[in-house]
PDB file of C-alpha atoms and ligand atoms in Angstrom:
ATOM      1  CA  MET A 296     136.108 158.568 144.347  1.00 89.00           C
ATOM      2  CA  ILE A 297     133.602 155.674 143.982  1.00 93.00           C
ATOM      3  CA  GLU A 298     134.041 152.903 146.534  1.00 91.00           C
ATOM      4  CA  GLU A 299     134.283 149.701 144.794  1.00 94.00           C
ATOM      5  CA  LYS A 300     132.020 147.709 147.459  1.00 97.00           C
ATOM      6  CA  ILE A 301     131.912 144.030 146.818  1.00 98.00           C
ATOM      7  CA  TYR A 302     130.276 141.520 149.372  1.00 98.00           C
ATOM      8  CA  GLU A 303     132.155 138.039 149.244  1.00 98.00           C
ATOM      9  CA  PHE A 304     129.282 135.910 150.330  1.00 98.00           C
ATOM     10  CA  LYS A 305     129.905 132.588 152.377  1.00 97.00           C
ATOM     11  CA  ASN A 306     129.563 129.582 150.251  1.00 97.00           C
ATOM     12  CA  HIS A 307     127.785 126.477 152.231  1.00 97.00           C
ATOM     13  CA  GLY A 308     129.075 124.319 149.204  1.00 97.00           C
ATOM     14  CA  ASP A 309     129.955 120.751 149.279  1.00 98.00           C
ATOM     15  CA  TYR A 310     130.408 117.505 147.104  1.00 98.00           C
ATOM     16  CA  ARG A 311     126.634 117.718 146.226  1.00 98.00           C
ATOM     17  CA  GLY A 312     127.351 121.476 144.738  1.00 98.00           C
ATOM     18  CA  GLU A 313     127.472 125.180 145.581  1.00 97.00           C
ATOM     19  CA  LEU A 314     124.879 127.188 148.211  1.00 98.00           C
ATOM     20  CA  VAL A 315     125.034 130.688 148.954  1.00 98.00           C
ATOM     21  CA  ALA A 316     122.124 131.860 151.668  1.00 98.00           C
ATOM     22  CA  LEU A 317     121.939 135.637 151.984  1.00 98.00           C
ATOM     23  CA  GLU A 318     120.634 137.114 155.421  1.00 98.00           C
ATOM     24  CA  TYR A 319     119.783 140.655 156.590  1.00 98.00           C
ATOM     25  CA  PRO A 320     121.975 142.139 158.583  1.00 97.00           C
ATOM     26  CA  LYS A 321     124.362 139.332 158.674  1.00 96.00           C
ATOM     27  CA  ASP A 322     125.368 139.613 154.826  1.00 97.00           C
ATOM     28  CA  LEU A 323     123.635 142.214 153.347  1.00 98.00           C
ATOM     29  CA  PRO A 324     123.772 145.924 154.054  1.00 97.00           C
ATOM     30  CA  PHE A 325     119.756 146.667 153.710  1.00 98.00           C
ATOM     31  CA  PRO A 326     116.747 144.799 153.876  1.00 98.00           C
ATOM     32  CA  VAL A 327     115.746 143.483 150.583  1.00 98.00           C
ATOM     33  CA  LYS A 328     112.591 144.783 149.501  1.00 98.00           C
ATOM     34  CA  ARG A 329     112.577 143.914 145.763  1.00 98.00           C
ATOM     35  CA  ILE A 330     114.354 141.303 143.550  1.00 98.00           C
ATOM     36  CA  TYR A 331     114.638 141.163 140.051  1.00 98.00           C
ATOM     37  CA  TYR A 332     116.667 139.672 137.233  1.00 98.00           C
ATOM     38  CA  ILE A 333     117.969 140.269 133.756  1.00 98.00           C
ATOM     39  CA  TYR A 334     118.824 137.847 131.300  1.00 98.00           C
ATOM     40  CA  ASN A 335     118.901 136.574 127.526  1.00 98.00           C
ATOM     41  CA  VAL A 336     120.658 140.117 126.675  1.00 98.00           C
ATOM     42  CA  PRO A 337     121.562 140.010 123.328  1.00 98.00           C
ATOM     43  CA  GLU A 338     125.210 140.757 122.128  1.00 97.00           C
ATOM     44  CA  ASN A 339     126.340 144.212 122.192  1.00 97.00           C
ATOM     45  CA  ILE A 340     123.554 145.656 124.261  1.00 98.00           C
ATOM     46  CA  THR A 341     124.216 148.127 127.215  1.00 98.00           C
ATOM     47  CA  ARG A 342     121.269 148.608 129.620  1.00 98.00           C
ATOM     48  CA  GLY A 343     121.059 150.791 132.753  1.00 98.00           C
ATOM     49  CA  PHE A 344     121.870 154.588 131.668  1.00 98.00           C
ATOM     50  CA  HIS A 345     120.623 155.845 134.792  1.00 98.00           C
ATOM     51  CA  SER A 346     121.114 156.730 138.415  1.00 98.00           C
ATOM     52  CA  HIS A 347     118.626 156.712 141.642  1.00 98.00           C
ATOM     53  CA  ASN A 348     118.015 159.247 144.236  1.00 98.00           C
ATOM     54  CA  GLU A 349     117.631 156.491 147.136  1.00 98.00           C
ATOM     55  CA  LEU A 350     117.446 153.200 145.869  1.00 98.00           C
ATOM     56  CA  GLN A 351     120.772 151.004 146.965  1.00 98.00           C
ATOM     57  CA  GLN A 352     121.052 147.556 145.273  1.00 98.00           C
ATOM     58  CA  ILE A 353     123.558 144.600 145.279  1.00 98.00           C
ATOM     59  CA  LEU A 354     124.114 142.997 141.834  1.00 98.00           C
ATOM     60  CA  ILE A 355     124.861 139.499 141.607  1.00 98.00           C
ATOM     61  CA  CYS A 356     125.998 137.962 138.406  1.00 98.00           C
ATOM     62  CA  LEU A 357     124.711 134.192 138.970  1.00 98.00           C
ATOM     63  CA  GLY A 358     125.755 132.900 135.648  1.00 98.00           C
ATOM     64  CA  GLY A 359     127.987 133.876 132.640  1.00 98.00           C
ATOM     65  CA  SER A 360     129.692 137.580 133.038  1.00 98.00           C
ATOM     66  CA  VAL A 361     128.671 141.067 132.996  1.00 98.00           C
ATOM     67  CA  LYS A 362     130.367 144.216 133.318  1.00 98.00           C
ATOM     68  CA  ILE A 363     129.381 147.311 135.341  1.00 98.00           C
ATOM     69  CA  LYS A 364     130.324 150.463 134.894  1.00 98.00           C
ATOM     70  CA  LEU A 365     129.773 152.863 138.173  1.00 98.00           C
ATOM     71  CA  LYS A 366     130.110 156.419 137.072  1.00 98.00           C
ATOM     72  CA  THR A 367     130.045 159.970 138.930  1.00 98.00           C
ATOM     73  CA  PRO A 368     130.981 163.316 137.370  1.00 98.00           C
ATOM     74  CA  GLU A 369     134.176 162.650 139.473  1.00 98.00           C
ATOM     75  CA  ASP A 370     135.257 159.411 138.967  1.00 97.00           C
ATOM     76  CA  GLU A 371     134.225 155.876 136.957  1.00 98.00           C
ATOM     77  CA  LYS A 372     135.112 152.600 137.501  1.00 98.00           C
ATOM     78  CA  ILE A 373     134.303 149.207 135.563  1.00 98.00           C
ATOM     79  CA  VAL A 374     133.775 146.252 137.464  1.00 98.00           C
ATOM     80  CA  LEU A 375     133.529 142.392 136.087  1.00 98.00           C
ATOM     81  CA  LEU A 376     130.921 140.283 137.594  1.00 98.00           C
ATOM     82  CA  ASP A 377     131.582 136.529 136.910  1.00 98.00           C
ATOM     83  CA  ASN A 378     131.179 134.948 140.249  1.00 98.00           C
ATOM     84  CA  PRO A 379     128.123 134.029 142.112  1.00 98.00           C
ATOM     85  CA  ASN A 380     129.729 134.382 145.326  1.00 97.00           C
ATOM     86  CA  LYS A 381     130.234 137.975 144.917  1.00 98.00           C
ATOM     87  CA  GLY A 382     127.527 140.976 145.150  1.00 98.00           C
ATOM     88  CA  LEU A 383     128.524 144.451 143.923  1.00 98.00           C
ATOM     89  CA  PHE A 384     126.983 147.299 145.918  1.00 98.00           C
ATOM     90  CA  VAL A 385     125.801 150.346 144.032  1.00 98.00           C
ATOM     91  CA  ASP A 386     124.936 153.124 146.137  1.00 98.00           C
ATOM     92  CA  LYS A 387     122.251 156.057 145.308  1.00 98.00           C
ATOM     93  CA  MET A 388     123.567 158.512 143.076  1.00 98.00           C
ATOM     94  CA  ILE A 389     125.477 156.639 140.851  1.00 98.00           C
ATOM     95  CA  TRP A 390     125.168 156.229 137.318  1.00 98.00           C
ATOM     96  CA  ARG A 391     125.289 152.635 136.077  1.00 98.00           C
ATOM     97  CA  GLU A 392     125.592 150.979 132.972  1.00 98.00           C
ATOM     98  CA  MET A 393     125.605 147.232 132.274  1.00 98.00           C
ATOM     99  CA  PHE A 394     127.421 145.980 129.292  1.00 98.00           C
ATOM    100  CA  GLU A 395     129.321 142.794 127.626  1.00 98.00           C
ATOM    101  CA  PHE A 396     126.536 140.384 128.775  1.00 98.00           C
ATOM    102  CA  SER A 397     127.808 136.696 128.023  1.00 98.00           C
ATOM    103  CA  GLU A 398     125.627 134.608 126.323  1.00 97.00           C
ATOM    104  CA  ASN A 399     124.594 132.669 129.262  1.00 96.00           C
ATOM    105  CA  ALA A 400     124.587 135.756 131.790  1.00 98.00           C
ATOM    106  CA  THR A 401     121.843 135.973 134.667  1.00 98.00           C
ATOM    107  CA  LEU A 402     121.915 139.536 136.601  1.00 98.00           C
ATOM    108  CA  LEU A 403     119.859 139.092 139.892  1.00 98.00           C
ATOM    109  CA  VAL A 404     119.498 142.593 141.706  1.00 99.00           C
ATOM    110  CA  LEU A 405     118.665 142.608 145.540  1.00 98.00           C
ATOM    111  CA  ALA A 406     116.941 146.405 145.559  1.00 99.00           C
ATOM    112  CA  SER A 407     116.377 148.136 148.990  1.00 98.00           C
ATOM    113  CA  MET A 408     113.036 149.721 148.104  1.00 98.00           C
ATOM    114  CA  GLU A 409     110.000 148.799 145.771  1.00 98.00           C
ATOM    115  CA  TYR A 410     110.224 150.066 142.344  1.00 98.00           C
ATOM    116  CA  ASP A 411     108.990 153.800 141.713  1.00 98.00           C
ATOM    117  CA  GLU A 412     110.040 155.407 138.418  1.00 98.00           C
ATOM    118  CA  ASN A 413     110.276 158.965 140.257  1.00 98.00           C
ATOM    119  CA  ASP A 414     113.171 157.624 141.847  1.00 98.00           C
ATOM    120  CA  TYR A 415     115.221 157.494 138.654  1.00 98.00           C
ATOM    121  CA  ILE A 416     117.349 159.766 137.245  1.00 98.00           C
ATOM    122  CA  ARG A 417     117.549 158.855 133.319  1.00 98.00           C
ATOM    123  CA  ASN A 418     118.765 162.278 131.846  1.00 98.00           C
ATOM    124  CA  TYR A 419     122.990 162.560 132.607  1.00 98.00           C
ATOM    125  CA  ASP A 420     122.680 166.190 132.532  1.00 98.00           C
ATOM    126  CA  ASP A 421     119.753 165.990 134.982  1.00 98.00           C
ATOM    127  CA  TYR A 422     121.823 163.595 136.993  1.00 98.00           C
ATOM    128  CA  GLU A 423     124.920 165.635 137.030  1.00 98.00           C
ATOM    129  CA  LYS A 424     123.210 168.666 138.408  1.00 98.00           C
ATOM    130  CA  SER A 425     121.531 166.995 141.137  1.00 98.00           C
ATOM    131  CA  TYR A 426     124.851 165.345 142.033  1.00 98.00           C
ATOM    132  CA  TRP A 427     126.686 168.547 142.471  1.00 98.00           C
ATOM    133  CA  GLU A 428     123.348 170.101 144.434  1.00 97.00           C
ATOM    134  CA  LYS A 429     123.263 167.198 146.882  1.00 97.00           C
ATOM    135  CA  LYS A 430     127.314 167.161 147.277  1.00 95.00           C
ATOM    136  CA  ASN A 431     127.666 170.901 147.972  1.00 95.00           C
ATOM    137  CA  LYS A 432     124.676 170.974 150.499  1.00 90.00           C
TER     138      LYS A 432
HETATM  139  C1  T46 B 649     119.103 149.305 138.106  1.00 69.36           C
HETATM  140  C2  T46 B 649     119.857 148.485 136.828  1.00 69.36           C
HETATM  141  C3  T46 B 649     120.470 147.688 137.450  1.00 69.36           C
HETATM  142  C4  T46 B 649     109.532 147.026 136.660  1.00 69.36           C
HETATM  143  O1  T46 B 649     108.451 147.406 136.033  1.00 69.36           O
HETATM  144  N1  T46 B 649     109.739 146.870 137.748  1.00 69.36           N
HETATM  145  C5  T46 B 649     111.036 146.468 138.323  1.00 69.36           C
HETATM  146  O2  T46 B 649     111.613 146.439 139.394  1.00 69.36           O
HETATM  147  C6  T46 B 649     112.061 146.899 137.376  1.00 69.36           C
HETATM  148  C7  T46 B 649     113.750 146.942 137.673  1.00 69.36           C
HETATM  149  C8  T46 B 649     111.946 147.503 136.107  1.00 69.36           C
HETATM  150  N2  T46 B 649     110.524 147.406 135.526  1.00 69.36           N
HETATM  151  C9  T46 B 649     110.461 148.012 134.285  1.00 69.36           C
HETATM  152  C10 T46 B 649     110.524 149.178 133.988  1.00 69.36           C
HETATM  153  C11 T46 B 649     111.014 149.093 132.493  1.00 69.36           C
HETATM  154  O3  T46 B 649     109.495 149.229 131.560  1.00 69.36           O
HETATM  155  O4  T46 B 649     110.999 147.094 133.503  1.00 69.36           O
HETATM  156  C12 T46 B 649     111.235 147.603 132.426  1.00 69.36           C
HETATM  157  C13 T46 B 649     112.983 147.942 132.014  1.00 69.36           C
HETATM  158  O5  T46 B 649     113.595 148.425 132.981  1.00 69.36           O
HETATM  159  P1  T46 B 649     115.039 149.206 132.834  1.00 69.36           P
HETATM  160  O6  T46 B 649     114.918 149.940 131.655  1.00 69.36           O
HETATM  161  O7  T46 B 649     114.914 150.377 134.100  1.00 69.36           O
HETATM  162  O8  T46 B 649     116.063 148.267 133.155  1.00 69.36           O
HETATM  163  P2  T46 B 649     117.506 148.292 133.248  1.00 69.36           P
HETATM  164  O9  T46 B 649     118.073 146.852 132.859  1.00 69.36           O
HETATM  165  O10 T46 B 649     118.219 149.486 132.326  1.00 69.36           O
HETATM  166  O11 T46 B 649     118.219 148.862 134.766  1.00 69.36           O
HETATM  167  C14 T46 B 649     117.479 148.115 135.884  1.00 69.36           C
HETATM  168  C15 T46 B 649     116.946 148.902 136.910  1.00 69.36           C
HETATM  169  O12 T46 B 649     115.428 149.350 136.436  1.00 69.36           O
HETATM  170  C16 T46 B 649     117.648 149.872 137.452  1.00 69.36           C
HETATM  171  O13 T46 B 649     117.281 150.187 138.900  1.00 69.36           O
HETATM  172  O14 T46 B 649     119.923 149.687 138.709  1.00 69.36           O
HETATM  173  O15 T46 B 649     118.845 147.323 136.243  1.00 69.36           O
END
């Protein structure tokens, strides 16, 4: 079973607008080593199609909305991100696809590791093999 772990961030907003502050370990499960964001995604584009050996991430949709498919050989979940107060934890060894980006969507990602292409599993058959190997260890 894939656990759908959503972090509900504290909002310090007042009449001047909203403010969310994220600190490790108070609000986040790992110290953030890298931040990136995805935006201006054209209609009908799906991104992702990979898993990670070790990387853990939190996905936050700062504006607009996007759907995230989380998948393993045993389970599949689709999560709608449409609120900057919420962060979706995506664990290592979970296949992910990001789709249905709204026109103005900005997806912010907090990552537990620096960028390392060797940590990616971009072929689904390799992912499936590695998933069962790790699970049956
Ligand atoms: C993930 C999902 C949610 C870098 O040079 N540094 C980086 O930190 C990242 C994330 C990417 N890149 C390069 C590698 C590729 O040449 O940017 C290009 C696009 O990356 P990619 O095709 O992997 O993008 P997505 O949107 O398919 O996946 C990204 C992350 O790569 C991935 O870790 O979990 O967002």
